Tab-separated table of C-alpha atoms and ligand atoms in Angstrom:
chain	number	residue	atom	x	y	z
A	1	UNK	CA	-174.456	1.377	195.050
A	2	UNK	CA	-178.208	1.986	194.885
A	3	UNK	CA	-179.804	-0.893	196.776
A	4	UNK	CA	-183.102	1.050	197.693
A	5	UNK	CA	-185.825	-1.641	196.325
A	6	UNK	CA	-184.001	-3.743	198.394
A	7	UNK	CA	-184.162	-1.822	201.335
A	8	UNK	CA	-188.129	-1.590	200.872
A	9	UNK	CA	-188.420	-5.519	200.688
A	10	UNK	CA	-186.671	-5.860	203.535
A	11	UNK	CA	-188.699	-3.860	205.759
A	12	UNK	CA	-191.411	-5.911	204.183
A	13	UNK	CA	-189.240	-9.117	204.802
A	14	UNK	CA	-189.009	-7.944	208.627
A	15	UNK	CA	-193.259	-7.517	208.580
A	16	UNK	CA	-193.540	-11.323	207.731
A	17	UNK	CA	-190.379	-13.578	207.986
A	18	UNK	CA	-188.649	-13.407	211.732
A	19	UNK	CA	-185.740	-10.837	211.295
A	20	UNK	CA	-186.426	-10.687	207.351
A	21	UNK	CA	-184.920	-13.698	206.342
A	22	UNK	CA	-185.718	-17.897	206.540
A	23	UNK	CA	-181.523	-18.470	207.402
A	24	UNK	CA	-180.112	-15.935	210.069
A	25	UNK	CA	-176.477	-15.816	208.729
A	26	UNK	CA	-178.349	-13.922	205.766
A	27	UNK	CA	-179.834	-11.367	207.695
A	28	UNK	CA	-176.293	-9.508	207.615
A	29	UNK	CA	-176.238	-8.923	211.195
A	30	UNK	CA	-172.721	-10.048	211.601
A	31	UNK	CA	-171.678	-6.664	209.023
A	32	UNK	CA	-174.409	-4.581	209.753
A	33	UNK	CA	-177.095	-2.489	207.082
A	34	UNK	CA	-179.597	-4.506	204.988
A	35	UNK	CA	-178.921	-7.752	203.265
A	36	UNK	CA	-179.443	-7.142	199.026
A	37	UNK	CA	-182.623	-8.997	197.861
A	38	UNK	CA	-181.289	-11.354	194.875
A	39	UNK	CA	-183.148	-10.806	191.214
A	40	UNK	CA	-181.231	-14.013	189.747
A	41	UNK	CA	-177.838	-15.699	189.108
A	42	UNK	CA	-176.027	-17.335	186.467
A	43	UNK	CA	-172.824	-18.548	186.495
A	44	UNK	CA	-170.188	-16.456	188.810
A	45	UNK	CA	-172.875	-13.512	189.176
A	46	UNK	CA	-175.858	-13.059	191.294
A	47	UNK	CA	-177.935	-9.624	190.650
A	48	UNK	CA	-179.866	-7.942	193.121
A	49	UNK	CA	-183.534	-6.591	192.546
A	50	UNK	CA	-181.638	-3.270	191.947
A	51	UNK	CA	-180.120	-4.377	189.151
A	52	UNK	CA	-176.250	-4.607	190.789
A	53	UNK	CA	-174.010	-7.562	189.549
A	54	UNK	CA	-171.721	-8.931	191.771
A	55	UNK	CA	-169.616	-12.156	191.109
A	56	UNK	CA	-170.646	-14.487	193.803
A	57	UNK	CA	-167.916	-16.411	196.491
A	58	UNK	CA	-170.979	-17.623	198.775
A	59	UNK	CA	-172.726	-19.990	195.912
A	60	UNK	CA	-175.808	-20.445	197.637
A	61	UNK	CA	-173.362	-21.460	200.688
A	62	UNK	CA	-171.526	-24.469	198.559
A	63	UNK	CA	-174.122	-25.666	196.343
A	64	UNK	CA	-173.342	-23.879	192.759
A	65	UNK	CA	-169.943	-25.850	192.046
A	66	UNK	CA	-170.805	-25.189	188.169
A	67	UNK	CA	-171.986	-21.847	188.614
A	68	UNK	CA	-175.703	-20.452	188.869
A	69	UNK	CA	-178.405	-22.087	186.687
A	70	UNK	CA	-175.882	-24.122	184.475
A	71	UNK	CA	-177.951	-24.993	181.631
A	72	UNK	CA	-177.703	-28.897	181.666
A	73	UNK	CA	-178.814	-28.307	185.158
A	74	UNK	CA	-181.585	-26.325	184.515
A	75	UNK	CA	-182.705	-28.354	181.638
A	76	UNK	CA	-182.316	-31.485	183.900
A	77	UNK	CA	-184.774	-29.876	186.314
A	78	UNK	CA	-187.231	-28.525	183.539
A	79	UNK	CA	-187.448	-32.499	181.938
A	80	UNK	CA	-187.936	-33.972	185.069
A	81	UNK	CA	-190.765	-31.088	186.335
A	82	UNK	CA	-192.736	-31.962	183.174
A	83	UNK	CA	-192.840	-35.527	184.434
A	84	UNK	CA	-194.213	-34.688	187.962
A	85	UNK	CA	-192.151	-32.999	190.834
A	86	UNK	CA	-192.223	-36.023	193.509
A	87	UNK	CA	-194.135	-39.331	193.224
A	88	UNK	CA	-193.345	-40.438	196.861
A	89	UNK	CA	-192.831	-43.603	195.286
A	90	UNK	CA	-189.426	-45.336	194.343
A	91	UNK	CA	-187.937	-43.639	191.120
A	92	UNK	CA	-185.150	-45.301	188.665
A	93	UNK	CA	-182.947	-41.267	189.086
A	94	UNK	CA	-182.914	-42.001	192.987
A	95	UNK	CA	-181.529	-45.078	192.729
A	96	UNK	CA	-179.015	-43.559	189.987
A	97	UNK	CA	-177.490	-40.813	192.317
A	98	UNK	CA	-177.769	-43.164	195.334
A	99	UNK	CA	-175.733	-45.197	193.177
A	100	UNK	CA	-173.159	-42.471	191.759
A	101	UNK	CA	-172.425	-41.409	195.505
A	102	UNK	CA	-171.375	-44.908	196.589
A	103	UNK	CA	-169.198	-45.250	193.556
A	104	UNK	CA	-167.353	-41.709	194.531
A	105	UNK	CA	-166.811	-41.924	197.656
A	106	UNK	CA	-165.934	-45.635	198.849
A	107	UNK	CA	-166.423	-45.614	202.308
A	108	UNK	CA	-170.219	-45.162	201.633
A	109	UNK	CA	-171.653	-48.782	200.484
A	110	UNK	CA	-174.973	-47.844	201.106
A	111	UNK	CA	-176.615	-44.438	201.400
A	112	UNK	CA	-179.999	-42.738	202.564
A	113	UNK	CA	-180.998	-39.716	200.470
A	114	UNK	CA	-182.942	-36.441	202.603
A	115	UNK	CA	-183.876	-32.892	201.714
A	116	UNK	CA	-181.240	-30.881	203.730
A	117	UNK	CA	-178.026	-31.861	205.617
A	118	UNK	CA	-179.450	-31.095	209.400
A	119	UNK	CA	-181.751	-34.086	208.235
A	120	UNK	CA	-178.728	-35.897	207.165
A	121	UNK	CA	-176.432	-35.462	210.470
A	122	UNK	CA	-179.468	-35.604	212.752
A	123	UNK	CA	-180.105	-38.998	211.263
A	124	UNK	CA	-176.652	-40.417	210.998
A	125	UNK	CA	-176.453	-39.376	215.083
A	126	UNK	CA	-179.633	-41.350	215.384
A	127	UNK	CA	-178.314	-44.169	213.301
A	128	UNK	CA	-174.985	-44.072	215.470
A	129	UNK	CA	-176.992	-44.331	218.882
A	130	UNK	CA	-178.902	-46.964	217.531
A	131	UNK	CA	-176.226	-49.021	216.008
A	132	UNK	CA	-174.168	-48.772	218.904
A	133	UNK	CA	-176.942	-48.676	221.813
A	134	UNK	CA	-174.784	-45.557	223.288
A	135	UNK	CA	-176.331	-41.886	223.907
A	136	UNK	CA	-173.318	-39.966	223.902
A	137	UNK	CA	-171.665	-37.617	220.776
A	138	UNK	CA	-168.504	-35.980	220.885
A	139	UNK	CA	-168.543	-33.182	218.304
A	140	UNK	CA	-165.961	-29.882	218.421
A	141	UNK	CA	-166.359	-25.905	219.116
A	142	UNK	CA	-167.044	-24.281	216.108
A	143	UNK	CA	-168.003	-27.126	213.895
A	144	UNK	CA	-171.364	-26.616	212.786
A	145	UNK	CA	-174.029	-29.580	211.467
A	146	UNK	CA	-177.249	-28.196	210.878
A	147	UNK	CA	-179.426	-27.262	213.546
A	148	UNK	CA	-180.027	-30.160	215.112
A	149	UNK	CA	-181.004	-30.116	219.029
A	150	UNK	CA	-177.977	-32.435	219.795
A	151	UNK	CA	-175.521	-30.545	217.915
A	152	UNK	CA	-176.397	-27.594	218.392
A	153	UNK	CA	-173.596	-27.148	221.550
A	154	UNK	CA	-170.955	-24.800	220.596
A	155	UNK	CA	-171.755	-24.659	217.089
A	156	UNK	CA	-170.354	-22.658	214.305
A	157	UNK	CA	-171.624	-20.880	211.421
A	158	UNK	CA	-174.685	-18.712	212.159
A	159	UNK	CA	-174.917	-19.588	215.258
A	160	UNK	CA	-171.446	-18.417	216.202
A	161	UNK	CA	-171.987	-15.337	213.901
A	162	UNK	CA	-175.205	-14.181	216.063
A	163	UNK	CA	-173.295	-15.596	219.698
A	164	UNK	CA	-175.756	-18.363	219.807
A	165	UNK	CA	-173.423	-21.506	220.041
A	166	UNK	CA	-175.228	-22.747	222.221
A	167	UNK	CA	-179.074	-22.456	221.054
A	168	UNK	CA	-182.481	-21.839	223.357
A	169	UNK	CA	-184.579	-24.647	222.715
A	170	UNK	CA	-182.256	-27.797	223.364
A	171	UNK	CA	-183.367	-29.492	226.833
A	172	UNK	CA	-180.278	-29.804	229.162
A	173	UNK	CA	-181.014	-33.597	229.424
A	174	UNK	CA	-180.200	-33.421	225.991
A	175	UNK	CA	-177.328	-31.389	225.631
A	176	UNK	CA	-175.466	-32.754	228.119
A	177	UNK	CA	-175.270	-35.714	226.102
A	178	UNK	CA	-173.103	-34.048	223.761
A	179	UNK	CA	-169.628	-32.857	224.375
A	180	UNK	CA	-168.068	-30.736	222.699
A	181	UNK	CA	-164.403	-30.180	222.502
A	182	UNK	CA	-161.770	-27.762	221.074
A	183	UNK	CA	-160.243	-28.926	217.594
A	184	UNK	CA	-157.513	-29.831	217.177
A	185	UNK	CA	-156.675	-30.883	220.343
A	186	UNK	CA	-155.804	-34.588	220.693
A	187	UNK	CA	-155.302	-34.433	224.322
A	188	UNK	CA	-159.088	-33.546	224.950
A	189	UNK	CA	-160.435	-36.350	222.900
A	190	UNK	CA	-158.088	-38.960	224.407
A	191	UNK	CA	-159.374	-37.700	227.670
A	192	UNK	CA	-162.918	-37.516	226.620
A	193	UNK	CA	-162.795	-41.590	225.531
A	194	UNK	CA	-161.310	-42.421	228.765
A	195	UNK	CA	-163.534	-40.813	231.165
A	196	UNK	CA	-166.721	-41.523	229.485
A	197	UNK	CA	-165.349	-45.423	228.545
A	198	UNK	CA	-168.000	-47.156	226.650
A	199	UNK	CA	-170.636	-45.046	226.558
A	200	UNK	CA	-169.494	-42.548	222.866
A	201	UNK	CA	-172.076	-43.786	220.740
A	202	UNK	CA	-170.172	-41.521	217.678
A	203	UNK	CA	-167.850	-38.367	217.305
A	204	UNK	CA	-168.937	-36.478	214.737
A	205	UNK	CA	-166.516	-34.003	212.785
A	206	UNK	CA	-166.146	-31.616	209.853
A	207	UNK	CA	-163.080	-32.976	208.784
A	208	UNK	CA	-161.744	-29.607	207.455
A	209	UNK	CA	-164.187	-27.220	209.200
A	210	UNK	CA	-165.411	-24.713	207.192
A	211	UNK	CA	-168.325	-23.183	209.953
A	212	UNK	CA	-165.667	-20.939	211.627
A	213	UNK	CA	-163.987	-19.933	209.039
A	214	UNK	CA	-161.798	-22.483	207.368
A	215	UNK	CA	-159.630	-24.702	209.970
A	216	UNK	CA	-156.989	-26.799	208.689
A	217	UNK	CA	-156.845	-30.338	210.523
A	218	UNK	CA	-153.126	-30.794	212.231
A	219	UNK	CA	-151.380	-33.883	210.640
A	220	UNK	CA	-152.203	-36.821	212.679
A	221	UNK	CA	-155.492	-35.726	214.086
A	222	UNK	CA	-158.067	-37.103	211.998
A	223	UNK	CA	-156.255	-40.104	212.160
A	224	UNK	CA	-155.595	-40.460	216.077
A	225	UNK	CA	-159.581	-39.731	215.575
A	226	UNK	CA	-160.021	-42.860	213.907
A	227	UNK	CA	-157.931	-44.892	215.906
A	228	UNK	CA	-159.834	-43.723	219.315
A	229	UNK	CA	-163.293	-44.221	217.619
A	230	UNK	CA	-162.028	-47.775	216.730
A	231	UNK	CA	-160.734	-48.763	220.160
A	232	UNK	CA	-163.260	-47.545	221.803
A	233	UNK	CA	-166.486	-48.867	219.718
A	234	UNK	CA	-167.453	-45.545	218.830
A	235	UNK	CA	-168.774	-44.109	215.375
A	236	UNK	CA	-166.811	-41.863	212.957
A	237	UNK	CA	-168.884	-39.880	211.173
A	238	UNK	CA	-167.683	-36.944	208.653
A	239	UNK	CA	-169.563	-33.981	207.891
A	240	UNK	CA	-168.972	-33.684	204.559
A	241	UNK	CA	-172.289	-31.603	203.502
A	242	UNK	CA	-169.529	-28.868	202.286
A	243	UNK	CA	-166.922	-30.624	201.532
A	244	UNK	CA	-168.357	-33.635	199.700
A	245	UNK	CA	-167.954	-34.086	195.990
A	246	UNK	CA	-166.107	-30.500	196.594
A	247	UNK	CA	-162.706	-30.735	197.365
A	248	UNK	CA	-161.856	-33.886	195.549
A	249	UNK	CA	-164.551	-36.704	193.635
A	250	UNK	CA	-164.448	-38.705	197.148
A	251	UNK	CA	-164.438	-35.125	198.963
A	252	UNK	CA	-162.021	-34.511	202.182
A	253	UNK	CA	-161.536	-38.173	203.048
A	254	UNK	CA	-159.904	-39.337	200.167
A	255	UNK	CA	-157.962	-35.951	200.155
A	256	UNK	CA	-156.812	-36.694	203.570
A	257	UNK	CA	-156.737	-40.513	203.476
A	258	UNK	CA	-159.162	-41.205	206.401
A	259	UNK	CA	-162.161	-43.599	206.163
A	260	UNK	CA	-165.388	-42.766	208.492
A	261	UNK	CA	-168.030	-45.422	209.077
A	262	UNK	CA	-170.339	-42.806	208.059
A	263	UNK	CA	-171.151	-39.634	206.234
A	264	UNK	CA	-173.087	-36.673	205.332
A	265	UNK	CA	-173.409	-35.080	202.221
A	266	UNK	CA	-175.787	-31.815	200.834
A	267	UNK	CA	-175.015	-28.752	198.840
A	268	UNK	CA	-173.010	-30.138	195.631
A	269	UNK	CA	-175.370	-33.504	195.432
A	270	UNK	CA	-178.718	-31.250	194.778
A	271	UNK	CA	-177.429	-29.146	192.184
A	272	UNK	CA	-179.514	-26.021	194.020
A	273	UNK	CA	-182.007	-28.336	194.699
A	274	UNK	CA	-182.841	-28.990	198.577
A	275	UNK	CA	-180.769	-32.519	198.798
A	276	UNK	CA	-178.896	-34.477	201.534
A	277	UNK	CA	-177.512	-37.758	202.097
A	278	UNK	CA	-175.854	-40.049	204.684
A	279	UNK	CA	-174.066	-43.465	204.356
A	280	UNK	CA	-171.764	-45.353	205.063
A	281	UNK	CA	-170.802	-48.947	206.050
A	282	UNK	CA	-173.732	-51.528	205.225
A	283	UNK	CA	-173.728	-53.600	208.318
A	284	UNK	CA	-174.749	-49.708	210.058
A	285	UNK	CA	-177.148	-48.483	207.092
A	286	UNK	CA	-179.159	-51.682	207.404
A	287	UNK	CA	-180.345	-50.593	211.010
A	288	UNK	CA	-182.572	-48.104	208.981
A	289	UNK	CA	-186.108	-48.304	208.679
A	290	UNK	CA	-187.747	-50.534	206.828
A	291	UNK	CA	-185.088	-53.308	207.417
A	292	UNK	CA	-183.437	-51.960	211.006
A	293	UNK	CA	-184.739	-50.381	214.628
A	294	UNK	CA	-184.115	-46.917	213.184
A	295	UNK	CA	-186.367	-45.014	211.955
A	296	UNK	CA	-185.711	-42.065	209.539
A	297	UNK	CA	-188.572	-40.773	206.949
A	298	UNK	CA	-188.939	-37.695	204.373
A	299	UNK	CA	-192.258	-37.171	202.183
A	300	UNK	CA	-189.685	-35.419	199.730
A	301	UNK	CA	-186.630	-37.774	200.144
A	302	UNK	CA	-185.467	-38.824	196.336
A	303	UNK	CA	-187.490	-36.804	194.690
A	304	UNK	CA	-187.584	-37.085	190.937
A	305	UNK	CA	-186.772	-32.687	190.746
A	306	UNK	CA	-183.684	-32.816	193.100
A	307	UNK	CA	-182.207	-35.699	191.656
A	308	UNK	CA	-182.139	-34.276	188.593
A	309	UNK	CA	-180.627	-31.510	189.426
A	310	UNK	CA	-178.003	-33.336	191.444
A	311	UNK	CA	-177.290	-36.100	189.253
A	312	UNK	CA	-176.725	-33.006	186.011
A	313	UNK	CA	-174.486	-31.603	188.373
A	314	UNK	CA	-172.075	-34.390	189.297
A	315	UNK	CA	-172.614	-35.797	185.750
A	316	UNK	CA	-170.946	-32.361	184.728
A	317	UNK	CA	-168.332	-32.856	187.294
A	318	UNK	CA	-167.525	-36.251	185.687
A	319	UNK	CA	-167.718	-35.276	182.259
A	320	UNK	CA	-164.453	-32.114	183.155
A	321	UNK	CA	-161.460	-32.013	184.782
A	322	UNK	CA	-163.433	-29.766	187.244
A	323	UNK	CA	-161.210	-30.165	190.222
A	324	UNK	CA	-157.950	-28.937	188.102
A	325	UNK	CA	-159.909	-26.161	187.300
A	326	UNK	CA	-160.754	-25.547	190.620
A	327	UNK	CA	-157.515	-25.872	192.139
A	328	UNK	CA	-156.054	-23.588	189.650
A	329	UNK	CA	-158.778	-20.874	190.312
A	330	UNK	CA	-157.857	-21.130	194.338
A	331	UNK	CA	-154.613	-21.058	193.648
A	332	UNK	CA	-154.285	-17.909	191.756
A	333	UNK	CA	-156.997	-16.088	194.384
A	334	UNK	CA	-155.201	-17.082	197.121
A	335	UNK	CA	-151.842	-15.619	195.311
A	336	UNK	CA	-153.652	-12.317	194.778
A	337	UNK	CA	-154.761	-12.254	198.126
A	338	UNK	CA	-151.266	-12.705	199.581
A	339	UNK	CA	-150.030	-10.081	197.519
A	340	UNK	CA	-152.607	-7.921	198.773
A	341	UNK	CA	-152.602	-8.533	202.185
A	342	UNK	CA	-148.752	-7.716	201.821
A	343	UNK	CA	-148.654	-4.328	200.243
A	344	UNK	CA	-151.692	-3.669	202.675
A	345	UNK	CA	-148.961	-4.517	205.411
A	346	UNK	CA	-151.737	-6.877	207.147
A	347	UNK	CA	-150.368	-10.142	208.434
A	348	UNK	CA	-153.861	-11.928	208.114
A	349	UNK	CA	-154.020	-15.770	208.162
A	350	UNK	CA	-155.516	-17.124	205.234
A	351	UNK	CA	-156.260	-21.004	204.424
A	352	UNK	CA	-157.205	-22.620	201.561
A	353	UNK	CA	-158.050	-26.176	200.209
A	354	UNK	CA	-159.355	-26.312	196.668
A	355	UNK	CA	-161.866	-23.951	195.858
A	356	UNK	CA	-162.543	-23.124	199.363
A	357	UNK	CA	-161.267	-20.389	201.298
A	358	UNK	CA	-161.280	-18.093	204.300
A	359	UNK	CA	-159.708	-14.715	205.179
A	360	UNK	CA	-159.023	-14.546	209.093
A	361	UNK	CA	-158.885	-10.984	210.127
A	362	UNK	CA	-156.004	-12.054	212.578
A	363	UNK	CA	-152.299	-12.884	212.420
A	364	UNK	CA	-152.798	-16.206	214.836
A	365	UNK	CA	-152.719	-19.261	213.014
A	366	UNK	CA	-155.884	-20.628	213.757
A	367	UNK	CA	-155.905	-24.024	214.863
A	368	UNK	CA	-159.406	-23.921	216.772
A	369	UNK	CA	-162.281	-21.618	217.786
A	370	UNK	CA	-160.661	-19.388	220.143
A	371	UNK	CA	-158.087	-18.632	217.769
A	372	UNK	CA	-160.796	-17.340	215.278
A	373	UNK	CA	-162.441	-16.102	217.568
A	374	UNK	CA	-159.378	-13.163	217.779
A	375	UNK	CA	-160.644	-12.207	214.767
A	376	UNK	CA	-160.742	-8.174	213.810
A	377	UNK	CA	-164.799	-8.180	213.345
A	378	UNK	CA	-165.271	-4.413	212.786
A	379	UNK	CA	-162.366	-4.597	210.097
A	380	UNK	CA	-164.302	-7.644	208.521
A	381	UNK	CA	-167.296	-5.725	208.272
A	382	UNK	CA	-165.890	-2.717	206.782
A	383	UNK	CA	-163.767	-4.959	204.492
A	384	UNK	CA	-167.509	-6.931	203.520
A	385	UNK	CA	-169.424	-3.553	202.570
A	386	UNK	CA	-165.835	-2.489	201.061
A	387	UNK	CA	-166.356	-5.722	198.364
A	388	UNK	CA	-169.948	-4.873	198.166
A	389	UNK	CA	-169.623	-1.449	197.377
A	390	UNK	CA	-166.779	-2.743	194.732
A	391	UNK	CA	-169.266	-5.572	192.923
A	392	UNK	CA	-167.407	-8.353	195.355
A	393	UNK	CA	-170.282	-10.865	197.447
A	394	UNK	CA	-168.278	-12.601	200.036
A	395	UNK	CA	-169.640	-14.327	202.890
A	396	UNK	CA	-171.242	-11.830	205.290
A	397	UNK	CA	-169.540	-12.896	208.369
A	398	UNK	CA	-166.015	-13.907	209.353
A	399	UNK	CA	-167.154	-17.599	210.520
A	400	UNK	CA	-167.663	-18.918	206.825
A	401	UNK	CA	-166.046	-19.997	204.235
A	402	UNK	CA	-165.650	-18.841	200.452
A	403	UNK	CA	-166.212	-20.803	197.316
A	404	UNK	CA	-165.238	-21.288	193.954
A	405	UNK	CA	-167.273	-21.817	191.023
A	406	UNK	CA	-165.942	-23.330	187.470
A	407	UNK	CA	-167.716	-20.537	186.410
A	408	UNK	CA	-164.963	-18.005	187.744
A	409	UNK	CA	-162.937	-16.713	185.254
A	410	UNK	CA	-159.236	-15.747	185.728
A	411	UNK	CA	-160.479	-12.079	185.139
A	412	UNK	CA	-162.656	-12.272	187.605
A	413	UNK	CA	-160.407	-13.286	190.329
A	414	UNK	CA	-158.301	-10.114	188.666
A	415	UNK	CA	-161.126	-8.107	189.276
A	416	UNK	CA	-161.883	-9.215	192.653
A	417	UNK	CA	-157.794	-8.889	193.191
A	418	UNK	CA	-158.015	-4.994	192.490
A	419	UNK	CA	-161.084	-4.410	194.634
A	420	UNK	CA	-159.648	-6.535	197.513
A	421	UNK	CA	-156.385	-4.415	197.898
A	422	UNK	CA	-158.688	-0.961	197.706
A	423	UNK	CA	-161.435	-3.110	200.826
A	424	UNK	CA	-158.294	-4.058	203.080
A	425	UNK	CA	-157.677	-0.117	203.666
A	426	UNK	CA	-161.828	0.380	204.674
H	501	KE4	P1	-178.468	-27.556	205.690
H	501	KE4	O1	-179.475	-28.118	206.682
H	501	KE4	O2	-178.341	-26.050	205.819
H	501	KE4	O3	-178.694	-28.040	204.268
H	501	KE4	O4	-177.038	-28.176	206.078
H	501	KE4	C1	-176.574	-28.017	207.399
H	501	KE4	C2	-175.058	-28.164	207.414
H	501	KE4	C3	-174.514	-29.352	207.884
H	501	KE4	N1	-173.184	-29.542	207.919
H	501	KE4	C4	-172.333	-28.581	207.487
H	501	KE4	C5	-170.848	-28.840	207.532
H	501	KE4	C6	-172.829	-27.349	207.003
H	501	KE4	O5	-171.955	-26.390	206.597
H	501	KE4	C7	-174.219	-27.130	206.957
H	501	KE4	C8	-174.837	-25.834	206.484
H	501	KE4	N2	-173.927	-24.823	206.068
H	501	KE4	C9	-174.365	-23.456	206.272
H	501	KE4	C10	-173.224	-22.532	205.841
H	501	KE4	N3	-172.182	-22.493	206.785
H	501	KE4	C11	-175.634	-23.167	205.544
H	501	KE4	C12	-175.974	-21.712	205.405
H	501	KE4	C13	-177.148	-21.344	206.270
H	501	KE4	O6	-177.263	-21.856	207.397
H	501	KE4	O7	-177.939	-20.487	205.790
């Protein structure tokens, strides 16, 4: 594939923007050459300022969950723009999505709306300390929550791509006030409540983490979670900024039956707008600023755009079956994949839940970080130029996960399905 013009705007890119890009997991350094330069999307399909198609299983990283630039989204976002792009002053569509979130997913009863989810887990840690006068977080290896200085300790997703779990920048006084733990493991958080008794302000968890690849939860877990956080006073919070309003209306909790005292949403609830959101019980929310000791802020929180485009998105998610859909898509993509991954002879472990997925270039079952960590990362980035090359966009590094879009077609899972057998022998 010619991807010249791309080439030249990256070098431009690297003149201007630190290491070409404003998100590192973009800068393809995980799979090596030059990240494509995207001309536009719509539906499954992004195309690159070259003019290649390629049907999309990043989706702006989750967002897209009705494929690019639906057009009820995009008209959504073109009414509202005509009326002014933020007022900074209460509007009746914040109150509407605020609303719409507390209704699907019933462990929220009230909810704080921000631009991005590192706003939204960086506040509900805040809100956790300051609810429950405690400093210290548990959080676990590989899970990743936005770059925030406190969780940024053994996190996942581009920080594990580039070997940066554990980021420059965060003051030891600060990270040591945050321990992290292997998933998984029930043993390690019992032990972790009993030898720092009293003091967990909060453990915070992607309940099905997707930042190391995709690691299912062992049965029990989440819930021995719960119990610990309740015995011992401590916060549950769920990172659901991928997993929200994705896997299921009230995302992985109702899937898995576990209720958090709080959340954090993004992605899915902005439509491709920059939204986030965390909530939760009310007797916690109401420590926020204006009414509470905590104080959280955002000049562009609510604003009139990003609802729109949110509220056109989960309005379409209402109005169709989407989830059905969704499930059926994932299931025939991860039969192809099997099949594929059996005539290649490759015994690769490969996990999905709904519309997400994840390929692990290893035959471990992966339970936690070190086990994806055993991960084949030269094969994975021969197999990611392999897709490429073929008109497949996959995640450019083995620590992500892969969406779905009702705008996938069974043909194009067909497609992808003859292109993935020919990548699994780069
Ligand atoms: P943002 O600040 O990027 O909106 O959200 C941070 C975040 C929080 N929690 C979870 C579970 C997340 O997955 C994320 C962000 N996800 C990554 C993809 N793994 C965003 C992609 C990127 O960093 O460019």
């Amino acid at each position: 594939m010619n991807r010249s013009r791309s080439q030249e705007l990256f070098e431009q890119a690297l003149r201007y923007l630190p290491g070409g890009v404003n998100s590192p997991v973009r800068a393809f350094r995980a799979v090596g050459g030059t990240p494509f330069f995207a001309q536009k999307a719509g539906g499954a399909r992004v195309e690159d300022i070259d003019g290649n198609v390629y049907i999309d299983y990043v989706c702006t990283w989750g967002p897209s969950i009705m494929g690019h630039a639906h057009p009820e989204v995009i008209a959504a976002v073109k009414a509202a723009a005509d009326r002014g792009t933020s007022f900074g002053i209460p509007n009746s569509l914040e109150v509407e999505l605020a609303r719409k979130i507390c209704r699907w997913v019933p462990s929220v009863e009230k909810v704080r709306l921000t631009n991005s989810g590192t706003e939204a887990t960086m506040s509900a840690v805040r809100l956790a300390r300051g609810f429950t006068h405690r400093d210290k977080i548990i959080k676990f290896e590989g899970c990743y929550h936005g770059h925030v200085d406190s969780l940024l300790v053994k996190a996942g997703s581009g920080a594990l791509t580039l070997g940066q779990p554990d980021s420059a920048g965060v003051p030891a006084a600060l990270a040591c006030l945050t321990l992290s733990l292997p998933f998984n493991d029930v043993d390690a958080l019992s032990r972790a409540f009993a030898q720092n008794k009293g003091e967990i302000a909060a453990v915070i968890v992607e309940p099905i983490p997707a930042n190391a690849g995709l690691i299912p939860p062992l049965p029990g877990f989440l819930e021995t979670m719960r119990k610990l956080c309740t015995e011992n006073g401590a916060l549950l919070i769920f990172d659901e900024v991928m997993t929200g309003f994705r896997l299921a209306r009230g995302g992985a909790q109702e899937l898995l039956g576990v209720r958090p005292d709080l959340s954090c949403f993004g992605k899915v609830i902005g439509g491709g707008l920059p939204v986030g959101a965390f909530g939760g019980r009310a007797d916690i929310m109401d420590h926020l600023a204006p009414l509470g000791p905590v104080y959280q802020a955002g000049t562009l929180s609510g604003n009139p755009l990003a609802m729109a485009a949110g509220l056109a998105q989960l309005r379409l998610l209402e109005e169709q079956d989407i989830f059905a859909k969704l499930e059926k898509l994932g299931a025939q993509l991860e039969s192809e994949t099997r099949a594929a991954l059996k005539s290649a002879g490759l015994p690769y472990t490969f996990y999905r839940y709904g519309s997400m997925f994840c390929l692990f270039f290893t035959s471990r079952a992966v339970r936690q970080l070190s086990d994806a960590r055993t991960a084949d990362l030269d094969h994975f980035a021969r197999f990611f130029h392999a897709l490429l090359d073929r008109g497949i966009y996959i995640a450019p590094s083995q620590f992500e996960t892969g969406f779905l879009s009702a705008a996938h077609t069974a043909d194009d899972i067909e497609q992808t399905a003859r292109a993935l057998s020919e990548a699994l022998r780069a």
